[in-house]
PDB file of C-alpha atoms in Angstrom:
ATOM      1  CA  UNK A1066       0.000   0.000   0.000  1.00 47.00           C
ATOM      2  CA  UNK A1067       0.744   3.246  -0.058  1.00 49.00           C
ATOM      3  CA  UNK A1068       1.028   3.488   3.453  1.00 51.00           C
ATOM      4  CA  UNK A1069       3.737   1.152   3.595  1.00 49.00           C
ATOM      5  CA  UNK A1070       5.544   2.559   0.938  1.00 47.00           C
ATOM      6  CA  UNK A1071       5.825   5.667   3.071  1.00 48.00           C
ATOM      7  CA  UNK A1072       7.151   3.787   6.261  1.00 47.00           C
ATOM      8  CA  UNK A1073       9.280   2.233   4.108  1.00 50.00           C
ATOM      9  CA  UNK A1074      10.891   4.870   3.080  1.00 50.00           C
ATOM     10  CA  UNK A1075      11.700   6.401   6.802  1.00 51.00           C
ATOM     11  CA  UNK A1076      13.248   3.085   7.603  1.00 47.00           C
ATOM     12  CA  UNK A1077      15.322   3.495   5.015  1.00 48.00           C
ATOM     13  CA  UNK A1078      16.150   7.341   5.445  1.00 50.00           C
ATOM     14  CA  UNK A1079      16.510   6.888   9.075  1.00 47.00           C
ATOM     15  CA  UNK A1080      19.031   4.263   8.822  1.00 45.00           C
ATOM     16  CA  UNK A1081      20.825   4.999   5.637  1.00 44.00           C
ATOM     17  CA  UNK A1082      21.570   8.634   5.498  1.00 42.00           C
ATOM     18  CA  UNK A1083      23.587   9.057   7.652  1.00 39.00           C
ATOM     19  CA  UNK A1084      26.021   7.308   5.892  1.00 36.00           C
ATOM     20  CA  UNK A1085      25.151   9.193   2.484  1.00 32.00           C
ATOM     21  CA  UNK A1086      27.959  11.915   1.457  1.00 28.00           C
ATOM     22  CA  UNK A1087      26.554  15.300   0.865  1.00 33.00           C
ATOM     23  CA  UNK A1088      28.049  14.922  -2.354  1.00 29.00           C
ATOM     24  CA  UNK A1089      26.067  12.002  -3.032  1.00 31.00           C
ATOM     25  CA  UNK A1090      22.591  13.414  -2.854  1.00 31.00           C
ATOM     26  CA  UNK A1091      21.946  13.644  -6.549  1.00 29.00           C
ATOM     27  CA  UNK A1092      22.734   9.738  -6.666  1.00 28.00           C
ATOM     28  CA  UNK A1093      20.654   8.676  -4.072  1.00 30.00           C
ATOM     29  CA  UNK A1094      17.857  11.128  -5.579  1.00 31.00           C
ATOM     30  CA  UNK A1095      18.158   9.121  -9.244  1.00 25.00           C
ATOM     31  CA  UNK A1096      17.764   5.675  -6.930  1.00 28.00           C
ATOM     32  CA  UNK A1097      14.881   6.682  -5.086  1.00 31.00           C
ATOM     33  CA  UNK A1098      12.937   8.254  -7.895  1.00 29.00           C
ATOM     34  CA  UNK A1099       9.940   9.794  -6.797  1.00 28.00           C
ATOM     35  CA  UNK A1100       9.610   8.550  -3.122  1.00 31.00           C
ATOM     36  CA  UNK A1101      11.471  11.118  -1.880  1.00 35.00           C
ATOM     37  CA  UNK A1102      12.105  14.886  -2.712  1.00 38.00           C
ATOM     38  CA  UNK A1103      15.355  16.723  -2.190  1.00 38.00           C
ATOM     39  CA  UNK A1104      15.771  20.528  -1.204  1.00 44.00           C
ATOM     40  CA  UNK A1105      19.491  21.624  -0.825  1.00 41.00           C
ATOM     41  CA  UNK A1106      20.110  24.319   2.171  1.00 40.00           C
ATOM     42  CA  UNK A1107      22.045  27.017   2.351  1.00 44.00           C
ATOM     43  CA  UNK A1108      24.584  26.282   4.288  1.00 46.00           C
ATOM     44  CA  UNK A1109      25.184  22.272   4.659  1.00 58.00           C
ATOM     45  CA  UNK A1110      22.146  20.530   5.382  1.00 65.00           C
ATOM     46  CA  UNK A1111      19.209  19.368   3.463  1.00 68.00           C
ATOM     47  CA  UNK A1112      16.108  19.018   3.447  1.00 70.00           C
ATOM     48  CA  UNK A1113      14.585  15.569   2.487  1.00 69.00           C
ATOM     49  CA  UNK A1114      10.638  14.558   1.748  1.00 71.00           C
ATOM     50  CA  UNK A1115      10.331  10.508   2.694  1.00 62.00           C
ATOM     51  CA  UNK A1116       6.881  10.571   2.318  1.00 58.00           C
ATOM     52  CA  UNK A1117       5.383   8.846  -0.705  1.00 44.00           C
ATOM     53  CA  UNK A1118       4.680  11.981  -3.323  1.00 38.00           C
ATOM     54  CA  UNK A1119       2.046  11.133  -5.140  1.00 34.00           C
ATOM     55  CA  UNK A1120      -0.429   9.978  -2.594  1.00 40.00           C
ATOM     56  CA  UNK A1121      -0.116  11.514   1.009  1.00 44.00           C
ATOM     57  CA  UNK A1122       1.958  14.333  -0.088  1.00 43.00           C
ATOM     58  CA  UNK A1123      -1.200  16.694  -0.210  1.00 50.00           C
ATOM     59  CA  UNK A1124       0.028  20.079  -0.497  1.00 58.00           C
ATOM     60  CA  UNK A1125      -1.503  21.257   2.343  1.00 75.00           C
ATOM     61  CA  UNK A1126       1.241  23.393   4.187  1.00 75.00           C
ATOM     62  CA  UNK A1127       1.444  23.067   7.978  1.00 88.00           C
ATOM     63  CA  UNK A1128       4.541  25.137   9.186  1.00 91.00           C
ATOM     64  CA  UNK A1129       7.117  26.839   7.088  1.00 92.00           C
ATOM     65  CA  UNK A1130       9.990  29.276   8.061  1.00 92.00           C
ATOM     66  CA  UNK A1131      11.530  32.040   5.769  1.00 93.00           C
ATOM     67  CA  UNK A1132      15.191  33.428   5.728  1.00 93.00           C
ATOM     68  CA  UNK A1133      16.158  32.324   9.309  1.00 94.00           C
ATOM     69  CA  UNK A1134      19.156  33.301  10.638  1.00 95.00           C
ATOM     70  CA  UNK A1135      20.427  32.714  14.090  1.00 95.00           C
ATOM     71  CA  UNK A1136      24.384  32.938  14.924  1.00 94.00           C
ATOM     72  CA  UNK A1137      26.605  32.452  18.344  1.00 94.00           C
ATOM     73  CA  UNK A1138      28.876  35.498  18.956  1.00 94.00           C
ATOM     74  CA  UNK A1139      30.444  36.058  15.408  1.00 93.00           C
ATOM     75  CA  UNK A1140      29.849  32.311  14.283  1.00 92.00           C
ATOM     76  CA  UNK A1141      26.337  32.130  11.786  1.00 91.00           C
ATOM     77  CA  UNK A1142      24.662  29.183  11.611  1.00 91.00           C
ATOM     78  CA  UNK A1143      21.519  29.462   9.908  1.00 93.00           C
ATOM     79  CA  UNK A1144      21.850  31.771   6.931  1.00 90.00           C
ATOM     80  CA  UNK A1145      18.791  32.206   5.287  1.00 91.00           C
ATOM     81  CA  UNK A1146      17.073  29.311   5.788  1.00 90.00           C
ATOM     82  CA  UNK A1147      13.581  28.074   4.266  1.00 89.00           C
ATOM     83  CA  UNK A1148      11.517  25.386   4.093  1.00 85.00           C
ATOM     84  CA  UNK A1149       8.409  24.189   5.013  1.00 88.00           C
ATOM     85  CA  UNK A1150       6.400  21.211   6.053  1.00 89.00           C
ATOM     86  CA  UNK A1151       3.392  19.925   4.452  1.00 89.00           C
ATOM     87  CA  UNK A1152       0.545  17.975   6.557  1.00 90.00           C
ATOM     88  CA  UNK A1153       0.905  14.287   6.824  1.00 89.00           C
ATOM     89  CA  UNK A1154       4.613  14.550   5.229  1.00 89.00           C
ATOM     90  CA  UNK A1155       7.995  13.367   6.614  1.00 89.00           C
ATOM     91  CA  UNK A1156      10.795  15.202   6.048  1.00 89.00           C
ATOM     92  CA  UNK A1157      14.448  14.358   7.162  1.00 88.00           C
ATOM     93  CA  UNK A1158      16.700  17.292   7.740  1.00 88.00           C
ATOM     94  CA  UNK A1159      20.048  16.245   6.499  1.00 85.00           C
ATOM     95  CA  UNK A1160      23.965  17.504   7.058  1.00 81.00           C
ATOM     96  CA  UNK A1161      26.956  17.360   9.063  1.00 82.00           C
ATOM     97  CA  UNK A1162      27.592  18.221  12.662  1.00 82.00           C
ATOM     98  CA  UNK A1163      27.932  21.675  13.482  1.00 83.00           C
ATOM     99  CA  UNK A1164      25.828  22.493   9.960  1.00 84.00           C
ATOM    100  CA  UNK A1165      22.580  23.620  11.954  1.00 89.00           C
ATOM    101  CA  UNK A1166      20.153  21.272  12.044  1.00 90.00           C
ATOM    102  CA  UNK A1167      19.574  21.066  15.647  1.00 92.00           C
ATOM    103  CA  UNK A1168      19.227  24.888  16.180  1.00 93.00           C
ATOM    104  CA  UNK A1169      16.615  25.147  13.184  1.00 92.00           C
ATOM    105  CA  UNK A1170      14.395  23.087  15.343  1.00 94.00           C
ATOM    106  CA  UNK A1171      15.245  24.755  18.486  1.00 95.00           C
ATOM    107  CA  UNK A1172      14.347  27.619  16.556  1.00 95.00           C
ATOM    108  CA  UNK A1173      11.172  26.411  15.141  1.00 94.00           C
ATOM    109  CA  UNK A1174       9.969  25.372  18.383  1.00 95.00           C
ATOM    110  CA  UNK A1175      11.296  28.501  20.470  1.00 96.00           C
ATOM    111  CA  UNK A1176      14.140  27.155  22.523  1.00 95.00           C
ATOM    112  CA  UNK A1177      16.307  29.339  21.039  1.00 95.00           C
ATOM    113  CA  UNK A1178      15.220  32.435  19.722  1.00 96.00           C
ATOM    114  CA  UNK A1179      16.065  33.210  15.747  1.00 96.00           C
ATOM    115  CA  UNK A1180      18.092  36.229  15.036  1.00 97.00           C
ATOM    116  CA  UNK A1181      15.536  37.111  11.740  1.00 96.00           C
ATOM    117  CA  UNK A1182      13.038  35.363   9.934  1.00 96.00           C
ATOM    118  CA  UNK A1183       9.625  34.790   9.658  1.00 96.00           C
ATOM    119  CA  UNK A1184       7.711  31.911  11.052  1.00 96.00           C
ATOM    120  CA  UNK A1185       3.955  30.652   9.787  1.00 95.00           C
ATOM    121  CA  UNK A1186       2.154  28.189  11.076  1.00 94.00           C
ATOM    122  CA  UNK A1187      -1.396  27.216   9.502  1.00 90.00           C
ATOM    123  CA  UNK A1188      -3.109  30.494   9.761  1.00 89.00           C
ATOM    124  CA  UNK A1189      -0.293  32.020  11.799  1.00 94.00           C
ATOM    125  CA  UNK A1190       2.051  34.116  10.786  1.00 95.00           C
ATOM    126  CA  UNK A1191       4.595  36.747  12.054  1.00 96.00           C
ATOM    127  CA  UNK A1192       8.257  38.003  12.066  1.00 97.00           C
ATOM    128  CA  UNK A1193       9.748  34.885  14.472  1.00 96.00           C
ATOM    129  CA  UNK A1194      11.491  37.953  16.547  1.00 96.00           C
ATOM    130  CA  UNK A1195       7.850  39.445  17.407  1.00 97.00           C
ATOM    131  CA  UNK A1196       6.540  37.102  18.472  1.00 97.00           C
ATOM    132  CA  UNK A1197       4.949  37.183  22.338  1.00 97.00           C
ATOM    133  CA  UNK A1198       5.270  34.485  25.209  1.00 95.00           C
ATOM    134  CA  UNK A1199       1.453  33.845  25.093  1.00 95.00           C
ATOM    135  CA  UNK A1200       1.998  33.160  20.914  1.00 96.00           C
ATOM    136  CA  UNK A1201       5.080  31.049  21.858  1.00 95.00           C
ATOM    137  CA  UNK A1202       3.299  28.744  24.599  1.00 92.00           C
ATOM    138  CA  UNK A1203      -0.329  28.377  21.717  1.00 92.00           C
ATOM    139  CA  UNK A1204       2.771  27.090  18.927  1.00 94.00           C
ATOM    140  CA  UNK A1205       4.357  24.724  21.396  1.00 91.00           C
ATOM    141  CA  UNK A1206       0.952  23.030  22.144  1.00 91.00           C
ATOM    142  CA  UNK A1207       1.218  22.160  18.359  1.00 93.00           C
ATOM    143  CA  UNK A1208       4.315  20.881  18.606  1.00 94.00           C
ATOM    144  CA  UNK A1209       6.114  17.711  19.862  1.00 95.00           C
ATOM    145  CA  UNK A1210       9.586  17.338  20.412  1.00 95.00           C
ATOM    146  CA  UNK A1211      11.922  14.362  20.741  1.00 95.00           C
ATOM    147  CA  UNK A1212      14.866  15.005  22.198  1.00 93.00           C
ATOM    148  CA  UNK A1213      18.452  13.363  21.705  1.00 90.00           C
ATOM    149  CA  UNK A1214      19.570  12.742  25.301  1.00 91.00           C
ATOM    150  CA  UNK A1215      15.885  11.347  25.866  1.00 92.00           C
ATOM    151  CA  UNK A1216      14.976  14.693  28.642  1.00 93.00           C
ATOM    152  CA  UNK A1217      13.179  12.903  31.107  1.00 95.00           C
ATOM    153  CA  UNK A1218      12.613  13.216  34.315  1.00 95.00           C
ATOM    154  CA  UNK A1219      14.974  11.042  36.402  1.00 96.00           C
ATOM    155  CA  UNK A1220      12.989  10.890  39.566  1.00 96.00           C
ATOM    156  CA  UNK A1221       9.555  10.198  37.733  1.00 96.00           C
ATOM    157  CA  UNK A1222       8.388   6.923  36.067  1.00 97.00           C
ATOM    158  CA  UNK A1223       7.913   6.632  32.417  1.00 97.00           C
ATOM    159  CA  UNK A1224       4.108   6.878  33.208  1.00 97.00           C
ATOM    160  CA  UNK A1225       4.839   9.871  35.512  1.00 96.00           C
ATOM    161  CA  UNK A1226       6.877  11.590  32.536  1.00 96.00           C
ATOM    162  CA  UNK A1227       3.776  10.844  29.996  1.00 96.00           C
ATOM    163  CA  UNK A1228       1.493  12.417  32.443  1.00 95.00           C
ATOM    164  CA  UNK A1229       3.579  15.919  33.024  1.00 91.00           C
ATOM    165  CA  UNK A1230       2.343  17.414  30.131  1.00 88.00           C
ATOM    166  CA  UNK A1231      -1.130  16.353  30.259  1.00 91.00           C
ATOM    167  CA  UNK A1232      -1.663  17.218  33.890  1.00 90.00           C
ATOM    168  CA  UNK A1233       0.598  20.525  33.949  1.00 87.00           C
ATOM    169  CA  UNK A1234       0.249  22.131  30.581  1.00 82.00           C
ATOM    170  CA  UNK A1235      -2.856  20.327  29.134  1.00 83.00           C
ATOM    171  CA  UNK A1236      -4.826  20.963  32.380  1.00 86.00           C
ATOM    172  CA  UNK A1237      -6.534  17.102  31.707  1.00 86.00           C
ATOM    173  CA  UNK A1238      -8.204  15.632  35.280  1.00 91.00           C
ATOM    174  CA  UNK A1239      -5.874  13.152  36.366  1.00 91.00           C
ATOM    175  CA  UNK A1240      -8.238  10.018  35.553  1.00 93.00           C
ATOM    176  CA  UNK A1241      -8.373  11.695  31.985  1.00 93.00           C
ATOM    177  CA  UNK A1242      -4.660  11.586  31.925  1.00 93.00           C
ATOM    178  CA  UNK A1243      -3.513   8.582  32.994  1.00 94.00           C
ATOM    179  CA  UNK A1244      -5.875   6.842  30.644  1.00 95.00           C
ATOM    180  CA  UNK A1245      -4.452   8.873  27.582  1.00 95.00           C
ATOM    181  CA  UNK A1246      -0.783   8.338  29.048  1.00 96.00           C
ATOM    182  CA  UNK A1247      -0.967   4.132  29.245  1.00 96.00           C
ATOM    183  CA  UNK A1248      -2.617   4.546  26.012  1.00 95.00           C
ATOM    184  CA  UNK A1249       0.320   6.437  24.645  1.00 95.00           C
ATOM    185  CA  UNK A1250       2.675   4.046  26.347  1.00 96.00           C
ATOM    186  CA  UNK A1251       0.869   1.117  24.574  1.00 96.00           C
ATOM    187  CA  UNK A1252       1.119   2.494  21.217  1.00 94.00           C
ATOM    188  CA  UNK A1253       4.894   2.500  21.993  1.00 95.00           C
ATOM    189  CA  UNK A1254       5.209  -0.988  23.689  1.00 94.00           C
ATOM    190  CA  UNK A1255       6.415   0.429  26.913  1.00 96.00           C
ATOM    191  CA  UNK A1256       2.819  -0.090  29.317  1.00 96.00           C
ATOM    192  CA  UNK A1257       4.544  -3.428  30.388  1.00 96.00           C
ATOM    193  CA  UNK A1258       7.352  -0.436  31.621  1.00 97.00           C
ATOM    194  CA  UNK A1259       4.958   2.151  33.125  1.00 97.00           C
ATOM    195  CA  UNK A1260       6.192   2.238  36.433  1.00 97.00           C
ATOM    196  CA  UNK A1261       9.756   1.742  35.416  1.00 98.00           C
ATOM    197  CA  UNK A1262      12.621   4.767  36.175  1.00 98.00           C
ATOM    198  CA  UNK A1263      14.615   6.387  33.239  1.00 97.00           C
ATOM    199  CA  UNK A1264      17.542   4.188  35.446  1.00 96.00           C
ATOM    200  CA  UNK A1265      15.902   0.803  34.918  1.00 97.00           C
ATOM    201  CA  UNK A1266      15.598   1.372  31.146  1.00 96.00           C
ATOM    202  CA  UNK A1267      17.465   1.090  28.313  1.00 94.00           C
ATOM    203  CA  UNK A1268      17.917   3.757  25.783  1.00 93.00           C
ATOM    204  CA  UNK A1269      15.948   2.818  23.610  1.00 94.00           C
ATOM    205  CA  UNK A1270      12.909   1.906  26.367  1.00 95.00           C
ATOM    206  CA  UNK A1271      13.735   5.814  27.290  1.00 95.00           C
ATOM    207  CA  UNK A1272      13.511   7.173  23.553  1.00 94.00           C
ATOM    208  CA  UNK A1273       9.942   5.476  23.073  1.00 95.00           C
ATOM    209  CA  UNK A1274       9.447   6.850  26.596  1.00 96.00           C
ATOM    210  CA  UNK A1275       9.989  10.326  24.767  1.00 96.00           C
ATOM    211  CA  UNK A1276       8.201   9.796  21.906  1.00 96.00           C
ATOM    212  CA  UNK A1277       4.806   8.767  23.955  1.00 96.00           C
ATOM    213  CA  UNK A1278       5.472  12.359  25.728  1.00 96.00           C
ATOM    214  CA  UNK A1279       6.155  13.397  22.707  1.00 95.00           C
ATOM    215  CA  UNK A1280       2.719  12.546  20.960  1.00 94.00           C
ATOM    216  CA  UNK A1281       0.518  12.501  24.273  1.00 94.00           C
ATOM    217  CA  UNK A1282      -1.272  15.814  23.938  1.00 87.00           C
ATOM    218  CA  UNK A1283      -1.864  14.899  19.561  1.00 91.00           C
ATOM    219  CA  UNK A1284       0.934  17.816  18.183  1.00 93.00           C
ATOM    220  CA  UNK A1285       0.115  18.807  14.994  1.00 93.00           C
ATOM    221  CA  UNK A1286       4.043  18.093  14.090  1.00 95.00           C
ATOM    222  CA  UNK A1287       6.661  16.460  15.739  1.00 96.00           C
ATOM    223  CA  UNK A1288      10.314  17.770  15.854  1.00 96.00           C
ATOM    224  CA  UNK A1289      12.970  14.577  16.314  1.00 95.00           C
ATOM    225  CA  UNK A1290      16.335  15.744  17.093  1.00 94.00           C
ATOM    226  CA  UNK A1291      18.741  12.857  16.144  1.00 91.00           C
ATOM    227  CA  UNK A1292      16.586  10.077  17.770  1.00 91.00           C
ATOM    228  CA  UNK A1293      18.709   7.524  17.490  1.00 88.00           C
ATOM    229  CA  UNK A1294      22.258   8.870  17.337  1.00 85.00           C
ATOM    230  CA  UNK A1295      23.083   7.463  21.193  1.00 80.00           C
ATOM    231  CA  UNK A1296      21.709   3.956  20.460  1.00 86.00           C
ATOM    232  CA  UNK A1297      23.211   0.749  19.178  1.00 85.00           C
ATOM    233  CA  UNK A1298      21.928  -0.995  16.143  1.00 83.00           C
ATOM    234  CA  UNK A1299      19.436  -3.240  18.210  1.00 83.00           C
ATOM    235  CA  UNK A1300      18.477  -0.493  20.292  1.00 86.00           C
ATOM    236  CA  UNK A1301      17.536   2.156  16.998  1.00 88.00           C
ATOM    237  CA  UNK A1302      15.746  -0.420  15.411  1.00 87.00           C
ATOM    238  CA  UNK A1303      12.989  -0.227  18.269  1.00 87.00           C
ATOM    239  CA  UNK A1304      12.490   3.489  18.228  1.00 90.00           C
ATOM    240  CA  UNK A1305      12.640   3.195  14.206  1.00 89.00           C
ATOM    241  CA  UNK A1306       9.496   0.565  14.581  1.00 89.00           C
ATOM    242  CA  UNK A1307       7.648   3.436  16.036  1.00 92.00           C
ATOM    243  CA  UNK A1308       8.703   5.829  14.309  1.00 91.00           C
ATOM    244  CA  UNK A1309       7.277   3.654  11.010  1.00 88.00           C
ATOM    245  CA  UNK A1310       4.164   3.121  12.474  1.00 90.00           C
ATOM    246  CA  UNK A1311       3.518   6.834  13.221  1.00 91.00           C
ATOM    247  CA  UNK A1312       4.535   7.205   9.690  1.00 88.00           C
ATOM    248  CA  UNK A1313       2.025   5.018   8.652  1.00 87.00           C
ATOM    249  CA  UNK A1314      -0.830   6.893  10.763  1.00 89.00           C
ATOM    250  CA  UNK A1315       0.085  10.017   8.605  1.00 89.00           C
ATOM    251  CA  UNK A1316       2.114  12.334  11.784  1.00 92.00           C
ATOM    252  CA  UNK A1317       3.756  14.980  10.439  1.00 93.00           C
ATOM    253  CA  UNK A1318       7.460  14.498  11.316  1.00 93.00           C
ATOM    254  CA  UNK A1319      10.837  16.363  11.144  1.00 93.00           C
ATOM    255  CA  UNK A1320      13.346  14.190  11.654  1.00 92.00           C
ATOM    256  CA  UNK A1321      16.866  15.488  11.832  1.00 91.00           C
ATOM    257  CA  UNK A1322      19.783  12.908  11.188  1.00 84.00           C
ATOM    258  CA  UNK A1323      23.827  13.197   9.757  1.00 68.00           C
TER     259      UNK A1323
END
């Protein structure tokens, strides 16, 4: 199906390109044919669309960002970036360390704020350097975010971490919470782990951990930043398995990888 053709295809971007040459993009773009979609950045990094075109790639634009630019002390890192992300798509942002990636979510998503640029998001839109705390705290209940080092809460279960969000910033009862949380934790095949510390799981137990945070509260998109780069081959292939079958339930994804 088409479906699986899509799911397919982030396997194989998740696990392949990192080991793909910048130089090599125009090959890989001839092998894959129209499954994926290539978009060259500005300074490093590209921009890659997994999802299967002709199908689920509907055109209907979720977030986009024009001419970012965000730099540390004299050292510019995003020059003029843009892109955008189209409902029910997958896109992988690829590059090198040190090209950006990371801070172009962090960017996206407010944790760092963008030197210039303009950010839209459905029928939002504004300079990203205008805009207020109350607009940045509405965006971020749109957004998910997977972090590398995991980010959770060392002195809280895996249920507990699942239910922060939903309790604190989602205001749900805590019967209403917990229910959504194990059913989050299911969909990841961590329930059997509910009660389980960040200690007494492996990284890849904590990553799916993440991701059901992550995906709790139903984000319009969800921002991965190199979700697999701290695990070992056995380890990546059980956050990959989830992060096919969101792919297969049509999440929006940006998934950034080297």
């Amino acid at each position: 199906s088409d479906n699986a053709v899509m799911a397919s295809s982030l396997i194989w971007a998740t696990k392949k390109l990192s080991t793909i040459l910048y130089s090599e993009f125009t090959s890989m773009e001839m092998t894959m044919g129209s499954a994926i979609e290539v978009k060259r950045g500005r300074i490093g990094f590209s921009f890659i669309n997994v999802s299967f075109i002709t199908n689920l790639h509907n055109s209907i634009k979720l977030v986009s960002v024009k001419n970012i630019h965000k730099k540390f002390g004299s050292n510019e890192v995003l020059k003029g970036v843009d892109f955008k992300v189209e409902k029910g798509s997958v896109i992988a942002v690829l590059g090198n360390s040190g090209s950006g990636k990371t801070t172009l979510l962090r960017c996206i998503s407010f944790l760092e704020q963008a030197d210039k640029g303009e950010i839209t998001f459905d029928d939002f839109h504004k300079d990203i350097t205008a805009v207020t705390r109350k607009e940045i705290r509405q965006l971020r209940m749109k957004m998910g975010f997977v972090f590398q080092g995991y980010n959770l809460f060392r002195n809280k279960t895996a249920l507990d971490n699942v239910l922060e969000g939903l309790t604190i910033a989602r205001k749900n009862s805590p019967e209403e919470a917990k229910k959504k949380a194990m059913e989050m934790l299911e969909k990841v095949g961590m329930a059997d782990r509910a009660n389980f510390y960040p200690d007494q799981l492996s990284g890849g137990q904590q990553q799916r951990v993440a991701i059901a945070r992550a995906i709790a509260y139903n984000p319009e998109v969800v921002l991965f930043d190199e979700p697999t780069s701290a695990l070992d081959p056995r380890l990546t292939s059980e956050v990959l398995d989830v992060m096919r079958k969101l792919a297969d339930e049509g999440t929006t994804m940006v998934v950034v990888t080297h």
